[in-house]
Every structure is written in C-alpha cells, then in structure tokens.
Amino acid sequence: MYTLEDYLNFRGDLSFEVSPVNEIDRLIFATMGKADFKEVLGENETAKYSEVFNAYFSMHGRQEDKSLGLLASPSMMRILHKIALAPRYADIKITHFVNIISEEHTEQMSALTVFGPDGKIYVTFRGTDDRLVGWKENCMLAVIQRVPAQRDAAEYLETIAGCYTGPLIVSGHSKGGNLAIYAAAKAKPDIQSRIESIASYDGPGFMKEFLDTPGYRAIADKVVTFVPTSSIVGMLMGLAGEMDVVACEKDGPAAHDIFAWGLDSSSFIRADALADKSVKFRDAINKTINGMTTPERFQLVDELFRVLSSTGAVTLTDFTDHTLKQAVVIAGQFPKAKEIRQFLHLLARFSIKGKIIEPVKEKIDTIKDRRES
C-alpha cells in the first residue's frame, strides 16, 4: 500500500499533460497551506508554491523533524518540502493566504487558494493545529450554529469567488473540511453553481439543524467526506455528504494523518467499512451530545476545556499519562464530571503517539472509584 510520500517519489516528476489532475493531486492542493506562510506571502499576493516554500525555509530552516502537534503528521514538513521540489507542482501558483488565531474569540481559521493546472480554483482550508483554543472551537461546533472560523471561511470563499472566474473546488483537512462544507453551504446561489465539488478529509460533521438548511441541501450532492478506517475526528456529529472510507494501517489519532492513508497510482484505496472502535466512538459521543440541550452542551464544552487548561497544558502535545489523570481529578469539581470522564474513557481506547493508552482507562476508573467511595 502506497502513501502520499511514495506518490511524490514515483510520480512527482510527471507533468499534468502526461497525467491529469486526480484525487491525490486534489489532496496535495488541500495540503499546500499547512505551513504558516504569513511572513512570506501577503494576503493579496500571488506566487509559485516552490518560491513561497523556499522563502519559508530560508526564514525558518528546514524544520523537517519539527513536531507540529499530536494530531499533525510527523512527516509534515518533509513532505511539504517534497511537494515544493517536485516538478509536477513547482510552478503551481498560490494566493490569498490567511491565518487567523484569536484566543479572545476562540477562533482559528487558515485558508489558501491554489490555481490548479486544470484551470480550476482550489479553495482550501487548514485544520486545527495543536492549540487547545482551536480544539475548543472544534467542540463548539456541537453547541452553536456558527463559530467564528465558519463565518470567516464563508467570507473568504465569497472573496475568492469575486476575484477569480472559473470552476471552484472547495476542500480541507480536519476542521478545514468542516469549514469547506460550511462556506459552500452559505455561499450565494451563483457561487454555489460554480462549485464542482467539496471534499472534507476526516473533518467533523454538523448538527442536524445545519444539514436541514436550504443552503446545505443545495450543495449536498457535491460533498464527499473521506475518513480513514480508524477515524476519530470524522466521527463527530452528523455526516455531511457521501462517506468514503480510506484504507489506513494506523490507529486512532495517528489515522488522522492524511500522509498515512493508502493510495494507488492515482486514487485512494477504499476500505470496506470503518473499524469497530470508530463506530463505537461515534455512537457514544453522538448519543451523549444528542441527549443534551444546547445550554447543557455549552456547559460541557466549557467545563471540559477549563479542566484541560487547569492541568497547565496549552496544546494537545502537552498531555501525558500524568496530566490525563490530573484532568480526571480536576473534573470531579465540575457538574459535568461524568460526561468528561466518559470522553476520556473513549479517547483512551485509541493510540496516542504510537502507544496504546488503554491502561489509562483503568487508572481513570480507579480514581473514579476512590472519589465515589
């Protein structure tokens, strides 16, 4: 089974005249904005991707071994560098890079527009990085109809559609997939008619109220949500569009790494079904959320992130076996302690940083029994 890095090694020198744009190329376009280009590419500037990335490397160094977070691919910077070096992508132009991060407004939104060699405009949204503020906004998707990042994503798509003519492809990985779908659903009818497809790569879904809106229904048949066999993030809330399950040998959070997904020469390798643990995670989380009122959901999200922040963690990478146990102890002080412990139980069934942390579940239960005795 090949991966995206193998694809770049074996097919990165092929021109688009020889091998037209395929679904792997579309994933690569959605990946180009993973680095923070704000210091080397102005919001209204246009440049070749290779030139922008070389400028980024000149400023920050190669960073090929730099960790970008718990759920980020460990090979992220190395693969981005390979994309920039590959003749297939070197001359592709990019524009309108934005990166908005606001602790005050609990927002994280980043986007990049790619001029495809097929004459199409690829509007891409980046997912959440390791910061807790971004993951709190992710969880707020289950509470309110619109979070700040969704609002700004919709405005971004409208701006790009007004600046350039031609067909639009809208996509994103992780929360970026949610933003892509939301922006397309909120677009004006004339923009929606230009959108050929919307792809969410293991992105969280939506509340039922959103999926019932006229705006979403107008673009629903253009939406595809790609998820790995052992998905976590893509299991959150209601599925948008058609679900395509992609073969992936990694488990849990590691499966969120799009560079680990199975590929052949020009497409994803499809799996027959989701892993059982992903189905159980989805059903348990959605049962909890659906059984709550909106104020109860808001309270749960607020308390969960107050607990996580109280451990001293700023990012997901900061969490260890010790801080997880610490979070369970702190959770006992909050009204939603039961639901918070349930979330930690579910997460403990998956692997983190390549290590199975199922034993953490036993420690959580031990603390729970002591507090309730």
Short mmCIF file of C-alpha atoms in Angstrom, two decimals:
data_model
loop_
_atom_site.label_atom_id
_atom_site.label_comp_id
_atom_site.label_asym_id
_atom_site.label_seq_id
_atom_site.Cartn_x
_atom_site.Cartn_y
_atom_site.Cartn_z
CA MET A 1 0.00 0.00 0.00
CA TYR A 2 1.47 3.33 -1.09
CA THR A 3 1.30 6.63 0.81
CA LEU A 4 1.37 10.23 -0.36
CA GLU A 5 5.13 10.36 0.11
CA ASP A 6 5.51 7.35 -2.19
CA TYR A 7 3.32 9.11 -4.74
CA LEU A 8 5.62 12.14 -4.69
CA ASN A 9 8.70 9.92 -5.03
CA PHE A 10 7.39 7.94 -8.00
CA ARG A 11 5.10 10.39 -9.81
CA GLY A 12 6.28 13.82 -8.71
CA ASP A 13 8.16 14.34 -11.97
CA LEU A 14 5.18 13.67 -14.25
CA SER A 15 3.63 16.68 -15.92
CA PHE A 16 -0.12 17.26 -15.79
CA GLU A 17 -0.18 16.89 -19.58
CA VAL A 18 1.01 13.31 -19.18
CA SER A 19 -1.07 12.56 -16.07
CA PRO A 20 -4.10 14.87 -15.49
CA VAL A 21 -5.21 16.06 -12.05
CA ASN A 22 -6.52 13.17 -9.94
CA GLU A 23 -7.92 12.85 -6.42
CA ILE A 24 -4.44 12.52 -4.89
CA ASP A 25 -3.41 15.82 -6.51
CA ARG A 26 -6.52 17.41 -5.04
CA LEU A 27 -5.45 16.21 -1.60
CA ILE A 28 -2.00 17.72 -2.21
CA PHE A 29 -3.57 21.06 -3.17
CA ALA A 30 -5.54 20.94 0.10
CA THR A 31 -2.25 20.30 1.93
CA MET A 32 -0.23 23.19 0.50
CA GLY A 33 -1.43 25.63 3.16
CA LYS A 34 -0.32 23.52 6.14
CA ALA A 35 2.72 25.75 6.79
CA ASP A 36 2.25 29.29 8.09
CA PHE A 37 3.17 31.49 5.13
CA LYS A 38 2.03 34.82 6.56
CA GLU A 39 5.60 36.16 6.76
CA VAL A 40 6.47 35.24 3.16
CA LEU A 41 3.18 35.63 1.26
CA GLY A 42 0.94 38.66 1.67
CA GLU A 43 -2.80 38.09 1.79
CA ASN A 44 -3.32 39.56 -1.70
CA GLU A 45 -0.05 38.35 -3.22
CA THR A 46 0.32 35.55 -5.76
CA ALA A 47 3.45 33.45 -6.22
CA LYS A 48 4.67 29.99 -7.22
CA TYR A 49 4.35 27.45 -4.41
CA SER A 50 8.02 26.45 -4.74
CA GLU A 51 9.16 30.06 -4.36
CA VAL A 52 6.97 30.64 -1.31
CA PHE A 53 8.10 27.45 0.39
CA ASN A 54 11.76 28.15 -0.35
CA ALA A 55 11.33 31.58 1.22
CA TYR A 56 9.71 29.95 4.25
CA PHE A 57 12.62 27.52 4.60
CA SER A 58 15.13 30.36 4.25
CA MET A 59 13.45 32.15 7.13
CA HIS A 60 12.71 29.23 9.45
CA GLY A 61 15.12 26.47 8.40
CA ARG A 62 14.15 23.07 7.02
CA GLN A 63 12.26 22.03 10.19
CA GLU A 64 11.83 18.54 8.76
CA ASP A 65 11.98 16.96 12.21
CA LYS A 66 9.80 19.58 13.88
CA SER A 67 6.66 18.28 15.56
CA LEU A 68 3.58 20.31 14.65
CA GLY A 69 1.39 18.67 17.27
CA LEU A 70 -0.17 15.45 18.49
CA LEU A 71 -2.55 15.06 15.55
CA ALA A 72 -0.21 16.51 12.93
CA SER A 73 1.81 14.22 10.72
CA PRO A 74 5.37 13.69 11.99
CA SER A 75 6.46 13.86 8.34
CA MET A 76 4.56 17.07 7.57
CA MET A 77 7.45 19.42 6.85
CA ARG A 78 9.45 16.81 4.95
CA ILE A 79 6.51 16.09 2.65
CA LEU A 80 5.71 19.77 2.13
CA HIS A 81 9.31 20.22 1.07
CA LYS A 82 8.98 17.32 -1.38
CA ILE A 83 5.88 18.92 -2.87
CA ALA A 84 7.81 22.15 -3.42
CA LEU A 85 10.69 20.26 -5.08
CA ALA A 86 8.51 18.06 -7.31
CA PRO A 87 8.44 19.29 -10.93
CA ARG A 88 4.72 18.39 -11.05
CA TYR A 89 3.88 21.12 -8.51
CA ALA A 90 6.79 23.58 -8.62
CA ASP A 91 5.09 26.08 -10.95
CA ILE A 92 1.63 25.97 -9.38
CA LYS A 93 0.62 29.40 -8.11
CA ILE A 94 -0.98 30.13 -4.76
CA THR A 95 -2.62 33.25 -3.37
CA HIS A 96 -4.66 34.79 -0.54
CA PHE A 97 -3.07 33.02 2.41
CA VAL A 98 -4.74 33.95 5.70
CA ASN A 99 -4.16 32.68 9.22
CA ILE A 100 -6.45 33.99 11.96
CA ILE A 101 -5.86 32.95 15.58
CA SER A 102 -7.79 34.60 18.40
CA GLU A 103 -7.73 33.38 21.99
CA GLU A 104 -10.25 36.10 22.89
CA HIS A 105 -12.83 34.93 20.34
CA THR A 106 -11.91 31.22 20.48
CA GLU A 107 -11.07 31.14 16.79
CA GLN A 108 -8.56 29.53 14.47
CA MET A 109 -9.04 29.78 10.70
CA SER A 110 -6.45 29.46 7.94
CA ALA A 111 -7.01 29.30 4.18
CA LEU A 112 -5.10 29.26 0.90
CA THR A 113 -6.19 29.41 -2.73
CA VAL A 114 -4.43 27.26 -5.33
CA PHE A 115 -4.58 27.86 -9.10
CA GLY A 116 -4.95 24.34 -10.47
CA PRO A 117 -3.24 23.32 -13.72
CA ASP A 118 -6.69 22.22 -14.93
CA GLY A 119 -7.97 25.82 -14.89
CA LYS A 120 -9.92 25.33 -11.66
CA ILE A 121 -9.67 27.40 -8.47
CA TYR A 122 -8.95 25.29 -5.38
CA VAL A 123 -10.10 27.00 -2.20
CA THR A 124 -8.54 25.14 0.72
CA PHE A 125 -8.97 25.42 4.48
CA ARG A 126 -6.44 24.23 7.03
CA GLY A 127 -7.41 22.16 10.03
CA THR A 128 -6.81 22.82 13.69
CA ASP A 129 -3.27 22.70 14.98
CA ASP A 130 -2.32 21.53 18.47
CA ARG A 131 -3.61 24.56 20.40
CA LEU A 132 -6.43 23.95 22.86
CA VAL A 133 -8.15 27.13 21.63
CA GLY A 134 -8.58 25.53 18.22
CA TRP A 135 -9.92 22.31 19.69
CA LYS A 136 -12.34 24.19 21.90
CA GLU A 137 -13.69 25.84 18.76
CA ASN A 138 -13.97 22.36 17.21
CA CYS A 139 -16.13 21.25 20.12
CA MET A 140 -18.23 24.40 19.90
CA LEU A 141 -19.42 23.09 16.52
CA ALA A 142 -21.67 20.79 18.56
CA VAL A 143 -23.11 23.69 20.53
CA ILE A 144 -23.87 26.69 18.33
CA GLN A 145 -24.98 27.14 14.74
CA ARG A 146 -21.90 29.13 13.70
CA VAL A 147 -18.43 29.54 15.17
CA PRO A 148 -16.15 32.48 14.21
CA ALA A 149 -13.98 30.34 11.91
CA GLN A 150 -17.03 29.28 9.91
CA ARG A 151 -18.11 32.89 9.50
CA ASP A 152 -14.65 33.89 8.24
CA ALA A 153 -14.43 30.83 5.97
CA ALA A 154 -17.69 31.81 4.28
CA GLU A 155 -16.39 35.36 3.78
CA TYR A 156 -13.12 34.00 2.39
CA LEU A 157 -14.87 31.84 -0.22
CA GLU A 158 -17.05 34.77 -1.28
CA THR A 159 -13.94 36.96 -1.66
CA ILE A 160 -12.12 34.40 -3.80
CA ALA A 161 -15.18 33.78 -5.96
CA GLY A 162 -15.41 37.54 -6.55
CA CYS A 163 -11.75 37.86 -7.50
CA TYR A 164 -11.43 34.98 -9.95
CA THR A 165 -13.57 33.30 -12.60
CA GLY A 166 -13.80 29.60 -13.33
CA PRO A 167 -14.92 26.42 -11.57
CA LEU A 168 -14.36 26.16 -7.82
CA ILE A 169 -13.17 23.15 -5.80
CA VAL A 170 -13.52 23.63 -2.03
CA SER A 171 -11.72 21.36 0.43
CA GLY A 172 -9.99 20.99 3.77
CA HIS A 173 -8.49 18.54 6.23
CA SER A 174 -9.80 18.10 9.79
CA LYS A 175 -11.72 21.20 10.87
CA GLY A 176 -10.78 22.61 7.47
CA GLY A 177 -13.18 20.09 5.94
CA ASN A 178 -15.99 21.37 8.13
CA LEU A 179 -15.14 24.95 7.11
CA ALA A 180 -15.14 23.99 3.43
CA ILE A 181 -18.64 22.50 3.64
CA TYR A 182 -19.97 25.37 5.74
CA ALA A 183 -18.56 28.03 3.39
CA ALA A 184 -20.06 26.29 0.34
CA ALA A 185 -23.45 25.94 2.03
CA LYS A 186 -23.52 29.64 2.95
CA ALA A 187 -22.40 30.84 -0.50
CA LYS A 188 -24.75 32.73 -2.79
CA PRO A 189 -26.52 30.65 -5.46
CA ASP A 190 -24.33 32.00 -8.28
CA ILE A 191 -21.21 30.90 -6.36
CA GLN A 192 -22.73 27.52 -5.48
CA SER A 193 -23.37 26.91 -9.18
CA ARG A 194 -19.62 27.35 -9.85
CA ILE A 195 -18.64 24.84 -7.16
CA GLU A 196 -17.88 21.46 -8.73
CA SER A 197 -17.08 19.54 -5.55
CA ILE A 198 -16.46 19.88 -1.82
CA ALA A 199 -14.09 17.47 -0.06
CA SER A 200 -13.72 17.02 3.69
CA TYR A 201 -10.71 14.94 4.71
CA ASP A 202 -11.59 13.45 8.12
CA GLY A 203 -13.39 16.60 9.18
CA PRO A 204 -16.06 16.80 11.91
CA GLY A 205 -19.66 16.90 10.81
CA PHE A 206 -22.58 19.15 11.70
CA MET A 207 -25.65 19.37 13.86
CA LYS A 208 -28.85 18.15 12.22
CA GLU A 209 -30.23 21.68 12.08
CA PHE A 210 -27.48 22.70 9.67
CA LEU A 211 -27.87 19.63 7.47
CA ASP A 212 -31.55 20.55 7.05
CA THR A 213 -30.88 24.10 5.79
CA PRO A 214 -31.65 25.03 2.15
CA GLY A 215 -28.04 26.18 1.67
CA TYR A 216 -26.61 22.81 2.61
CA ARG A 217 -29.21 20.85 0.67
CA ALA A 218 -28.27 22.87 -2.44
CA ILE A 219 -24.70 21.53 -2.37
CA ALA A 220 -25.18 18.19 -0.54
CA ASP A 221 -24.73 16.06 -3.66
CA LYS A 222 -21.31 17.69 -4.27
CA VAL A 223 -19.92 16.80 -0.81
CA VAL A 224 -17.67 13.83 -0.10
CA THR A 225 -16.25 13.15 3.37
CA PHE A 226 -13.13 10.97 3.28
CA VAL A 227 -12.33 9.19 6.54
CA PRO A 228 -9.67 6.61 7.49
CA THR A 229 -10.78 3.21 8.75
CA SER A 230 -9.99 4.14 12.38
CA SER A 231 -11.33 7.69 12.36
CA ILE A 232 -11.96 9.82 15.44
CA VAL A 233 -12.39 13.42 14.24
CA GLY A 234 -14.54 12.45 11.28
CA MET A 235 -16.94 10.63 13.60
CA LEU A 236 -18.02 13.78 15.43
CA MET A 237 -21.64 14.86 14.79
CA GLY A 238 -23.75 14.30 11.68
CA LEU A 239 -22.06 13.11 8.49
CA ALA A 240 -22.07 15.55 5.60
CA GLY A 241 -22.35 14.16 2.08
CA GLU A 242 -21.18 10.74 0.97
CA MET A 243 -18.67 8.92 3.19
CA ASP A 244 -15.66 7.30 1.53
CA VAL A 245 -13.63 5.08 3.88
CA VAL A 246 -9.92 5.08 3.02
CA ALA A 247 -7.62 2.22 3.99
CA CYS A 248 -5.13 3.19 6.70
CA GLU A 249 -2.91 0.94 8.78
CA LYS A 250 -2.57 3.48 11.60
CA ASP A 251 -4.94 3.67 14.54
CA GLY A 252 -6.94 6.42 16.25
CA PRO A 253 -5.29 9.87 16.31
CA ALA A 254 -2.44 8.58 14.11
CA ALA A 255 -5.01 7.67 11.41
CA HIS A 256 -5.92 11.37 11.16
CA ASP A 257 -2.58 11.78 9.37
CA ILE A 258 -3.54 12.06 5.69
CA PHE A 259 0.02 11.18 4.72
CA ALA A 260 -0.57 7.68 6.15
CA TRP A 261 -3.66 6.96 4.05
CA GLY A 262 -3.46 4.18 1.46
CA LEU A 263 -3.08 5.17 -2.19
CA ASP A 264 -2.57 3.51 -5.54
CA SER A 265 -1.17 5.24 -8.63
CA SER A 266 -3.91 7.87 -8.90
CA SER A 267 -6.54 7.41 -6.18
CA PHE A 268 -7.26 6.39 -2.59
CA ILE A 269 -7.55 2.74 -1.69
CA ARG A 270 -11.07 2.23 -0.37
CA ALA A 271 -11.82 0.08 2.68
CA ASP A 272 -14.98 -1.96 3.08
CA ALA A 273 -16.02 -0.42 6.40
CA LEU A 274 -15.00 1.59 9.44
CA ALA A 275 -13.16 -0.07 12.32
CA ASP A 276 -15.48 -1.18 15.14
CA LYS A 277 -13.86 1.18 17.67
CA SER A 278 -14.59 4.17 15.42
CA VAL A 279 -18.23 3.19 15.15
CA LYS A 280 -18.47 2.80 18.94
CA PHE A 281 -16.75 6.16 19.49
CA ARG A 282 -19.16 7.87 17.07
CA ASP A 283 -22.24 6.29 18.59
CA ALA A 284 -21.22 7.05 22.19
CA ILE A 285 -20.27 10.67 21.56
CA ASN A 286 -23.32 11.41 19.45
CA LYS A 287 -25.65 9.74 21.95
CA THR A 288 -24.26 11.96 24.70
CA ILE A 289 -24.50 15.15 22.62
CA ASN A 290 -27.95 14.41 21.21
CA GLY A 291 -29.29 13.78 24.71
CA MET A 292 -28.35 17.29 25.87
CA THR A 293 -30.00 20.65 25.49
CA THR A 294 -27.97 23.45 23.90
CA PRO A 295 -27.14 25.06 27.29
CA GLU A 296 -26.01 21.64 28.60
CA ARG A 297 -23.75 21.17 25.57
CA PHE A 298 -22.25 24.61 26.08
CA GLN A 299 -21.64 23.83 29.76
CA LEU A 300 -19.94 20.53 28.89
CA VAL A 301 -17.56 22.10 26.36
CA ASP A 302 -16.74 25.00 28.68
CA GLU A 303 -16.07 22.72 31.65
CA LEU A 304 -14.04 20.23 29.60
CA PHE A 305 -11.63 22.91 28.42
CA ARG A 306 -11.46 24.53 31.85
CA VAL A 307 -10.38 21.12 33.13
CA LEU A 308 -7.81 20.63 30.38
CA SER A 309 -6.40 24.13 30.79
CA SER A 310 -6.20 23.68 34.56
CA THR A 311 -3.56 20.97 34.05
CA GLY A 312 -1.24 23.64 32.63
CA ALA A 313 -1.50 22.23 29.11
CA VAL A 314 -1.63 24.69 26.21
CA THR A 315 -1.56 22.15 23.40
CA LEU A 316 -2.63 18.52 22.95
CA THR A 317 1.03 17.54 22.83
CA ASP A 318 1.35 18.72 26.43
CA PHE A 319 -0.87 15.86 27.59
CA THR A 320 0.76 12.85 29.18
CA ASP A 321 -0.41 9.95 31.31
CA HIS A 322 0.13 12.19 34.35
CA THR A 323 -1.83 15.19 33.03
CA LEU A 324 -4.66 12.91 31.91
CA LYS A 325 -5.02 11.54 35.45
CA GLN A 326 -4.72 15.11 36.74
CA ALA A 327 -7.57 16.15 34.43
CA VAL A 328 -9.81 13.39 35.79
CA VAL A 329 -9.19 14.55 39.37
CA ILE A 330 -9.95 18.18 38.45
CA ALA A 331 -13.07 17.10 36.55
CA GLY A 332 -14.60 15.87 39.80
CA GLN A 333 -15.09 19.51 40.82
CA PHE A 334 -17.47 20.21 37.90
CA PRO A 335 -21.14 19.32 37.38
CA LYS A 336 -20.37 17.59 34.07
CA ALA A 337 -17.67 15.34 35.57
CA LYS A 338 -19.45 12.17 34.41
CA GLU A 339 -19.52 13.26 30.76
CA ILE A 340 -15.91 14.50 30.89
CA ARG A 341 -14.75 11.13 32.27
CA GLN A 342 -16.72 9.37 29.53
CA PHE A 343 -14.89 11.39 26.88
CA LEU A 344 -11.52 10.50 28.42
CA HIS A 345 -12.55 6.84 28.56
CA LEU A 346 -13.36 6.84 24.85
CA LEU A 347 -10.15 8.62 23.91
CA ALA A 348 -8.11 6.16 25.97
CA ARG A 349 -9.22 3.31 23.71
CA PHE A 350 -7.11 4.70 20.89
CA SER A 351 -3.37 5.03 20.49
CA ILE A 352 -1.55 8.31 21.04
CA LYS A 353 1.97 8.95 19.74
CA GLY A 354 2.02 5.32 18.62
CA LYS A 355 1.42 3.93 22.13
CA ILE A 356 -1.77 2.23 23.21
CA ILE A 357 -3.08 4.04 26.26
CA GLU A 358 -5.85 1.59 27.17
CA PRO A 359 -4.23 1.17 30.64
CA VAL A 360 -5.13 4.80 31.30
CA LYS A 361 -8.76 3.71 31.37
CA GLU A 362 -8.03 1.51 34.39
CA LYS A 363 -6.36 4.43 36.18
CA ILE A 364 -9.34 6.65 35.42
CA ASP A 365 -11.68 4.01 36.84
CA THR A 366 -9.50 3.70 39.96
CA ILE A 367 -9.66 7.45 40.58
CA LYS A 368 -13.41 7.39 39.91
CA ASP A 369 -13.98 4.56 42.42
CA ARG A 370 -11.93 6.34 45.09
CA ARG A 371 -13.86 9.59 44.66
CA GLU A 372 -17.24 7.83 44.78
CA SER A 373 -16.41 5.61 47.78
#
